[in-house]
Amino acid sequence: MTIIVTGGAGFIGSNFIFHMQKKYPDYRIICLDKLTYAGNLSTLKSVMDNTNFRFVKADICDIETVCRLFEEERPDIVVNFAAESHVDRSIKDPDVFLKTNIMGTASLMDACRKYGITRYHQVSTDEVYGDLPLDRPDLFFTEKTPIRTSSPYSASKASADLLVIAYNRTYGLPVTISRCSNNYGPYHFPEKLIPLMIANALNDKPLPVYGNGENIRDWLYVDDHCKAIDLIIHNGKVGEVYNIGGHNEMKNIDIVKLICKELNKPESLITYVADRKGHDMRYAIDPTKIHNELGWLPETKFSDGIKKTIKWYLENREWWEEIISGEYRNYYEKMYGAKV
Ligand code: NAD
Ligand code: TYD
């Protein structure tokens, strides 16, 4: 079995590669990644020398290079994690989101059509469903919830999903799509809520909470997401969408307070800043379909997962310190400089 994993130098893709290499040591895994600001080759150093692993630095939009790789490797399965993934960046500059998330998905699927694969899996997001109101805790996203996007990021991911469904219907490409809630865990880029708050708290810097901090996200430990994708690519039904989430809703402010508590830092570091434009209020996944059809259930409780995650950031300071001392510092100044 040969699998191309795109975006495997990023947060979830790298965790997926670790999961797959451990569980299926005989599989050949090729990571195709452009190494944007979010991709980090050092993340993959533990698998780099494995004979069943190959890293290729390439852009998924570069159809010629992608086809050359397909010609050489003849993959059975392609799992597409490659994306621009940060909502705040998409608000500042949507352009690259449209290129990578939409055009990149199309070029990968064109290569799949040309060479033939047994499965193309699109890693999507619950953000394609828009948001839910805070006063209706009885509502959840199911696979039948209409697409209703809020940000350029979610609109680009939804556009990609529509293309994936179209390639299945029009060309018979054997596709699946998963739409997962917010992930957390090791190797999460420190521009996202949880790693940003951990890094800032450890450096005694202000903890910038958008708006009133009442927004709700449904958090899933990254390994549980990887296990769900593993099940879908092996046993999921072609043409189907699977929602992934663990019924673990938390208000942003409660997460930030919990991080302060775990790190023994004062809540006075919390600084309320201007709200994100178009800020989604609540995400909440109904995972009944993947549970009933594939037997998936989340294994890591949030109270354990957040402790493991904080421990990882404490033990791997060089990984994130290198990031926050480099090019990322300019981003931070631009986004938060005037706010905190
Ligand atoms: P990430 O930003 O950490 O990693 C993205 C990776 O894609 C990086 O390694 C980057 O170098 C690579 N990449 C970007 N543009 C590329 C291009 N044009 N060609 C090749 N590689 C490129 O993102 P993540 O958080 O790991 O998310 C992975 C996927 O999961 C994304 O598709 C995202 O939409 C989806 N998702 C993320 C979450 C979450 O909570 N992080 C939740 C649900 C779905
Ligand atoms: P984020 O990690 O960017 O994920 P997403 O927007 O895809 O859900 O943000 C999670 C929540 O945390 C979201 O409601 C925005 C909020 N947030 C802050 O309050 N402060 C921050 O500095 C960041 C990055 C996010």
Coordinates of C-alpha atoms and ligand atoms in Angstrom, one line a residue:
M1 CA 0.0 0.0 0.0
T2 CA 1.4 3.4 -1.0
I3 CA -0.2 6.6 0.5
I4 CA 0.6 10.2 -0.4
V5 CA -0.1 12.4 2.5
T6 CA -0.1 16.1 1.5
G7 CA 0.5 18.8 4.2
G8 CA 2.3 16.1 6.3
A9 CA 4.8 18.7 7.7
G10 CA 1.9 20.5 9.4
F11 CA 0.1 19.8 12.6
I12 CA -2.5 17.1 11.9
G13 CA -0.7 15.7 8.8
S14 CA 2.4 14.9 10.8
N15 CA 0.4 13.3 13.6
F16 CA -1.3 11.2 10.9
I17 CA 2.0 10.1 9.5
F18 CA 3.2 9.0 13.0
H19 CA 0.0 7.1 13.6
M20 CA 0.1 5.3 10.2
Q21 CA 3.8 4.4 10.4
K22 CA 3.3 2.9 13.8
K23 CA 0.2 1.0 12.9
Y24 CA 1.1 -0.1 9.3
P25 CA 5.0 -0.3 9.2
D26 CA 4.7 -2.0 5.8
Y27 CA 2.9 0.9 4.1
R28 CA 4.9 3.3 2.0
I29 CA 4.2 6.8 3.0
I30 CA 5.1 9.8 0.9
C31 CA 4.7 13.3 2.4
L32 CA 4.2 16.0 -0.2
D33 CA 4.5 19.5 1.5
K34 CA 5.3 23.0 0.2
L35 CA 6.8 23.9 3.6
T36 CA 4.9 27.1 4.0
Y37 CA 5.3 29.1 7.3
A38 CA 3.1 26.3 8.8
G39 CA 5.2 23.4 7.6
N40 CA 8.2 22.3 9.6
L41 CA 10.6 19.6 8.4
S42 CA 12.0 19.2 12.0
T43 CA 8.6 17.8 13.0
L44 CA 9.2 14.8 10.7
K45 CA 12.7 14.1 11.9
S46 CA 11.8 10.9 13.7
V47 CA 10.5 9.3 10.5
M48 CA 12.8 10.8 7.9
D49 CA 15.3 7.9 7.8
N50 CA 12.6 5.2 7.6
T51 CA 13.0 3.4 4.3
N52 CA 9.2 3.3 3.9
F53 CA 9.0 7.1 4.1
R54 CA 9.8 9.8 1.5
F55 CA 9.5 13.5 1.8
V56 CA 8.9 15.7 -1.3
K57 CA 8.9 19.5 -1.1
A58 CA 6.3 20.6 -3.6
D59 CA 3.2 22.7 -4.0
I60 CA -0.1 20.8 -4.6
C61 CA -1.0 23.5 -7.1
D62 CA 2.0 22.5 -9.3
I63 CA 0.3 19.8 -11.4
E64 CA 3.4 18.9 -13.3
T65 CA 5.4 18.0 -10.2
V66 CA 2.4 16.3 -8.6
C67 CA 2.0 14.2 -11.8
R68 CA 5.7 13.3 -11.8
L69 CA 5.4 12.1 -8.2
F70 CA 2.3 10.0 -9.1
E71 CA 4.2 8.6 -12.1
E72 CA 7.1 7.5 -9.8
E73 CA 5.1 6.3 -6.8
R74 CA 1.7 5.1 -8.3
P75 CA -0.1 5.8 -5.0
D76 CA -3.1 3.7 -3.9
I77 CA -4.5 6.4 -1.6
V78 CA -4.1 10.2 -1.4
V79 CA -5.0 12.0 1.9
N80 CA -5.1 15.8 1.4
F81 CA -4.2 17.7 4.6
A82 CA -2.4 20.5 2.6
A83 CA -4.1 23.8 3.2
E84 CA -3.9 27.3 4.4
S85 CA -5.6 26.7 7.8
H86 CA -5.8 29.9 9.9
V87 CA -9.0 31.9 9.8
D88 CA -7.3 35.2 10.9
R89 CA -4.8 35.0 8.0
S90 CA -7.7 34.3 5.6
I91 CA -9.4 37.5 6.8
K92 CA -6.2 39.6 6.1
D93 CA -5.4 37.9 2.7
P94 CA -7.8 35.4 1.2
D95 CA -5.9 35.0 -2.1
V96 CA -3.5 32.1 -1.1
F97 CA -6.5 30.3 0.5
L98 CA -8.3 30.2 -2.8
K99 CA -5.2 29.0 -4.6
T100 CA -4.1 26.3 -2.2
N101 CA -7.4 25.1 -0.8
I102 CA -9.4 25.2 -4.0
M103 CA -7.1 25.0 -7.0
G104 CA -4.7 22.7 -5.1
T105 CA -7.5 20.3 -4.3
A106 CA -8.5 20.3 -8.0
S107 CA -4.9 19.6 -9.2
L108 CA -4.4 16.7 -6.8
M109 CA -7.7 15.2 -7.9
D110 CA -6.7 15.7 -11.6
A111 CA -3.5 13.7 -10.9
C112 CA -5.7 11.0 -9.2
R113 CA -7.9 10.8 -12.3
K114 CA -5.0 10.5 -14.6
Y115 CA -3.1 7.8 -12.7
G116 CA -6.0 6.0 -11.0
I117 CA -6.2 5.6 -7.2
T118 CA -8.4 3.5 -4.9
R119 CA -9.2 6.5 -2.7
Y120 CA -8.9 10.2 -2.5
H121 CA -9.6 11.5 1.0
Q122 CA -10.3 15.2 1.6
V123 CA -9.6 16.5 5.1
S124 CA -12.2 19.1 5.6
T125 CA -13.6 21.0 8.6
D126 CA -16.8 21.6 10.5
E127 CA -16.3 25.3 9.7
V128 CA -18.0 24.6 6.3
Y129 CA -21.3 24.5 8.3
G130 CA -21.0 28.0 9.6
D131 CA -21.9 28.4 13.3
L132 CA -24.6 27.6 15.8
P133 CA -26.3 30.1 18.1
L134 CA -25.1 30.0 21.8
D135 CA -28.7 29.8 23.0
R136 CA -29.5 26.5 21.2
P137 CA -27.3 23.9 22.9
D138 CA -29.7 21.2 21.4
L139 CA -28.4 21.9 17.8
F140 CA -25.4 20.0 16.3
F141 CA -23.8 19.8 12.8
T142 CA -24.8 16.6 11.0
E143 CA -23.6 15.6 7.5
K144 CA -26.9 17.0 6.2
T145 CA -26.5 20.4 7.7
P146 CA -26.3 22.9 4.8
I147 CA -23.0 24.5 3.9
R148 CA -23.1 28.2 5.2
T149 CA -19.6 29.6 5.5
S150 CA -18.4 32.7 7.4
S151 CA -14.7 33.3 6.6
P152 CA -12.6 33.1 3.5
Y153 CA -10.9 30.1 5.1
S154 CA -14.2 28.2 5.5
A155 CA -15.5 29.3 2.1
S156 CA -12.3 27.9 0.5
K157 CA -12.7 24.6 2.3
A158 CA -16.4 24.4 1.4
S159 CA -15.5 25.1 -2.2
A160 CA -13.0 22.3 -2.2
D161 CA -15.6 19.9 -0.7
L162 CA -18.0 20.8 -3.5
L163 CA -15.3 20.0 -6.1
V164 CA -14.5 16.7 -4.4
I165 CA -18.2 15.7 -4.6
A166 CA -18.4 16.9 -8.2
Y167 CA -15.3 14.8 -9.2
N168 CA -17.0 11.8 -7.7
R169 CA -20.3 12.3 -9.5
T170 CA -18.8 13.4 -12.8
Y171 CA -15.6 11.3 -13.1
G172 CA -16.4 8.5 -10.7
L173 CA -13.3 9.4 -8.6
P174 CA -13.5 7.3 -5.4
V175 CA -13.5 10.0 -2.8
T176 CA -14.4 10.5 0.9
I177 CA -14.6 13.7 3.0
S178 CA -14.2 14.1 6.7
R179 CA -15.3 17.3 8.5
C180 CA -13.6 17.5 11.9
S181 CA -14.0 19.9 14.8
N182 CA -11.0 21.9 16.4
N183 CA -8.0 19.7 17.1
Y184 CA -5.3 20.2 19.7
G185 CA -2.2 18.3 20.6
P186 CA 1.6 18.1 19.8
Y187 CA 3.1 20.1 16.9
H188 CA 0.1 22.6 16.8
F189 CA 1.4 25.8 15.2
P190 CA 1.5 28.5 17.9
E191 CA -0.8 30.9 16.0
K192 CA -3.9 28.8 17.1
L193 CA -5.7 29.3 20.4
I194 CA -4.3 26.5 22.6
P195 CA -0.6 26.6 21.6
L196 CA -0.6 30.4 21.5
M197 CA -2.0 30.6 25.0
I198 CA 0.5 28.0 26.3
A199 CA 3.5 29.7 24.7
N200 CA 2.4 33.2 25.8
A201 CA 1.6 32.0 29.4
L202 CA 5.1 30.4 29.6
N203 CA 6.6 33.6 28.5
D204 CA 4.4 35.7 30.9
K205 CA 3.0 37.5 27.9
P206 CA -0.6 38.8 27.6
L207 CA -3.2 36.2 26.6
P208 CA -5.3 37.8 23.9
V209 CA -8.9 36.7 24.1
Y210 CA -11.1 37.8 21.2
G211 CA -14.4 39.6 22.0
N212 CA -15.9 38.4 25.3
G213 CA -14.4 34.9 25.1
E214 CA -17.8 33.2 25.1
N215 CA -17.4 31.6 21.7
I216 CA -17.5 27.8 21.9
R217 CA -15.4 25.2 20.0
D218 CA -15.7 21.4 20.1
W219 CA -12.2 20.2 20.9
L220 CA -10.7 16.8 19.8
Y221 CA -7.3 15.4 20.6
V222 CA -5.4 15.1 17.3
D223 CA -4.8 11.3 17.6
D224 CA -8.5 10.7 17.7
H225 CA -8.8 12.6 14.4
C226 CA -6.0 10.5 12.9
K227 CA -7.7 7.3 13.9
A228 CA -10.9 8.4 12.4
I229 CA -9.2 9.2 9.0
D230 CA -7.5 5.8 9.2
L231 CA -10.9 4.1 9.6
I232 CA -12.5 6.2 6.8
I233 CA -9.7 5.5 4.2
H234 CA -9.9 1.7 4.9
N235 CA -13.6 1.2 5.6
G236 CA -15.5 4.3 4.7
K237 CA -18.0 4.3 1.9
V238 CA -17.0 6.1 -1.4
G239 CA -18.8 9.3 -2.0
E240 CA -19.6 9.8 1.7
V241 CA -19.0 12.7 4.1
Y242 CA -18.1 11.8 7.8
N243 CA -18.3 14.3 10.6
I244 CA -15.7 13.9 13.4
G245 CA -16.0 15.3 16.8
G246 CA -16.1 14.2 20.4
H247 CA -18.9 16.2 22.1
N248 CA -16.4 18.3 24.0
E249 CA -17.6 21.9 23.8
M250 CA -15.6 24.5 25.7
K251 CA -15.8 28.3 25.8
N252 CA -12.6 30.0 24.8
I253 CA -12.3 31.8 28.1
D254 CA -12.6 28.6 30.0
I255 CA -9.7 27.0 28.0
V256 CA -7.5 30.1 28.6
K257 CA -8.3 30.0 32.4
L258 CA -7.5 26.2 32.5
I259 CA -4.2 26.8 30.8
C260 CA -3.3 29.5 33.4
K261 CA -4.3 27.1 36.2
E262 CA -2.2 24.2 34.7
L263 CA 0.8 26.4 34.3
N264 CA 0.4 28.2 37.6
K265 CA 0.1 31.6 35.9
P266 CA -2.1 34.5 37.0
E267 CA -5.4 35.1 35.2
S268 CA -4.4 38.8 35.1
L269 CA -2.4 37.8 31.9
I270 CA -5.8 37.5 30.2
T271 CA -6.4 40.5 27.9
Y272 CA -9.6 41.0 26.0
V273 CA -8.9 42.3 22.5
A274 CA -11.0 43.3 19.5
D275 CA -13.2 40.5 18.2
R276 CA -12.4 38.6 15.0
K277 CA -14.5 39.8 12.0
G278 CA -17.4 37.5 11.3
H279 CA -16.4 35.4 14.4
D280 CA -18.3 32.1 14.5
M281 CA -20.1 31.6 17.8
R282 CA -20.4 27.9 18.3
Y283 CA -19.2 24.7 16.6
A284 CA -20.7 21.4 17.7
I285 CA -20.4 18.1 15.8
D286 CA -22.9 15.2 15.8
P287 CA -20.6 12.2 15.2
T288 CA -23.4 9.6 15.1
K289 CA -22.7 8.5 11.5
I290 CA -19.0 7.7 11.9
H291 CA -19.8 5.9 15.2
N292 CA -22.6 3.8 13.8
E293 CA -20.9 3.0 10.4
L294 CA -17.2 2.7 11.4
G295 CA -17.3 2.2 15.2
W296 CA -15.2 5.3 15.8
L297 CA -15.3 6.9 19.3
P298 CA -12.9 9.5 20.7
E299 CA -10.5 7.9 23.2
T300 CA -8.8 10.9 24.9
K301 CA -10.8 13.0 27.4
F302 CA -10.2 16.7 27.2
S303 CA -8.9 16.8 30.8
D304 CA -6.2 14.3 29.9
G305 CA -5.5 15.6 26.4
I306 CA -4.9 19.2 27.6
K307 CA -2.5 17.9 30.2
K308 CA -0.6 15.8 27.7
T309 CA -0.5 18.8 25.3
I310 CA 0.8 21.2 27.9
K311 CA 3.5 18.6 28.9
W312 CA 4.5 18.3 25.3
Y313 CA 5.0 22.1 24.9
L314 CA 7.0 22.1 28.1
E315 CA 9.2 19.3 27.0
N316 CA 9.6 20.6 23.4
R317 CA 10.3 24.2 23.9
E318 CA 12.9 24.4 21.1
W319 CA 10.3 23.3 18.6
W320 CA 7.9 26.3 19.2
E321 CA 10.6 28.7 20.4
E322 CA 12.3 28.5 17.1
I323 CA 8.9 29.3 15.4
I324 CA 8.0 32.2 17.6
S325 CA 11.5 33.7 17.2
G326 CA 11.5 33.6 13.4
E327 CA 9.3 35.0 10.6
Y328 CA 6.3 34.3 12.8
R329 CA 7.3 37.3 15.0
N330 CA 6.4 39.7 12.2
Y331 CA 3.0 38.1 11.9
Y332 CA 2.4 38.4 15.7
E333 CA 3.4 42.1 15.6
K334 CA 1.0 42.7 12.7
M335 CA -1.9 40.8 14.2
Y336 CA -1.6 41.6 17.9
G337 CA 1.0 44.4 18.1
A338 CA -1.6 47.2 18.6
K339 CA -4.0 45.1 20.6
V340 CA -2.0 43.8 23.5
Ligands
NAD1 P1 -1.3 23.4 9.3 O1 -1.5 24.8 8.9 O2 -0.7 23.0 10.6 O3 -0.5 22.5 8.2 C1 -0.8 22.7 6.8 C2 0.4 22.0 6.0 O4 0.1 22.2 4.6 C3 1.7 22.7 6.3 O5 2.7 21.7 6.4 C4 2.0 23.5 5.0 O6 3.4 23.6 4.6 C5 1.3 22.6 4.0 N1 0.8 23.4 2.8 C6 0.2 24.6 2.7 N2 0.0 24.9 1.4 C7 0.5 23.9 0.7 C8 0.6 23.7 -0.7 N3 0.2 24.7 -1.6 N4 1.2 22.6 -1.2 C9 1.7 21.7 -0.3 N5 1.6 21.8 1.0 C10 1.1 22.9 1.5 O7 -2.8 22.8 9.2 P2 -3.5 21.6 10.1 O8 -4.1 22.3 11.3 O9 -2.6 20.5 10.3 O10 -4.7 21.3 9.2 C11 -4.6 20.2 8.2 C12 -5.9 20.1 7.5 O11 -6.9 19.8 8.4 C13 -6.3 21.4 6.8 O12 -6.9 21.0 5.5 C14 -7.4 21.9 7.7 O13 -8.3 22.7 6.9 C15 -8.0 20.7 8.3 N6 -8.6 20.9 9.6 C16 -7.9 21.4 10.6 C17 -8.4 21.5 11.9 C18 -7.6 22.0 13.1 O14 -8.2 22.2 14.2 N7 -6.4 22.4 12.9 C19 -9.7 21.0 12.1 C20 -10.4 20.4 11.1 C21 -9.8 20.4 9.8
TYD2 P1 -8.4 29.1 16.3 O1 -7.5 28.3 17.1 O2 -7.9 30.2 15.4 O3 -9.4 28.1 15.6 P2 -10.7 28.4 14.7 O4 -10.9 29.8 14.5 O5 -10.5 27.7 13.5 O6 -11.8 27.8 15.6 O7 -9.4 29.9 17.3 C1 -10.2 29.2 18.3 C2 -11.0 30.2 19.0 O8 -10.2 31.0 19.8 C3 -11.8 31.1 18.1 O9 -13.1 31.4 18.7 C4 -11.0 32.4 18.1 C5 -10.3 32.4 19.5 N1 -9.0 33.0 19.6 C6 -8.8 34.0 20.6 O10 -9.7 34.3 21.4 N2 -7.5 34.5 20.7 C7 -6.5 34.2 19.8 O11 -5.4 34.7 19.9 C8 -6.8 33.2 18.8 C9 -5.7 32.7 17.9 C10 -8.0 32.6 18.8

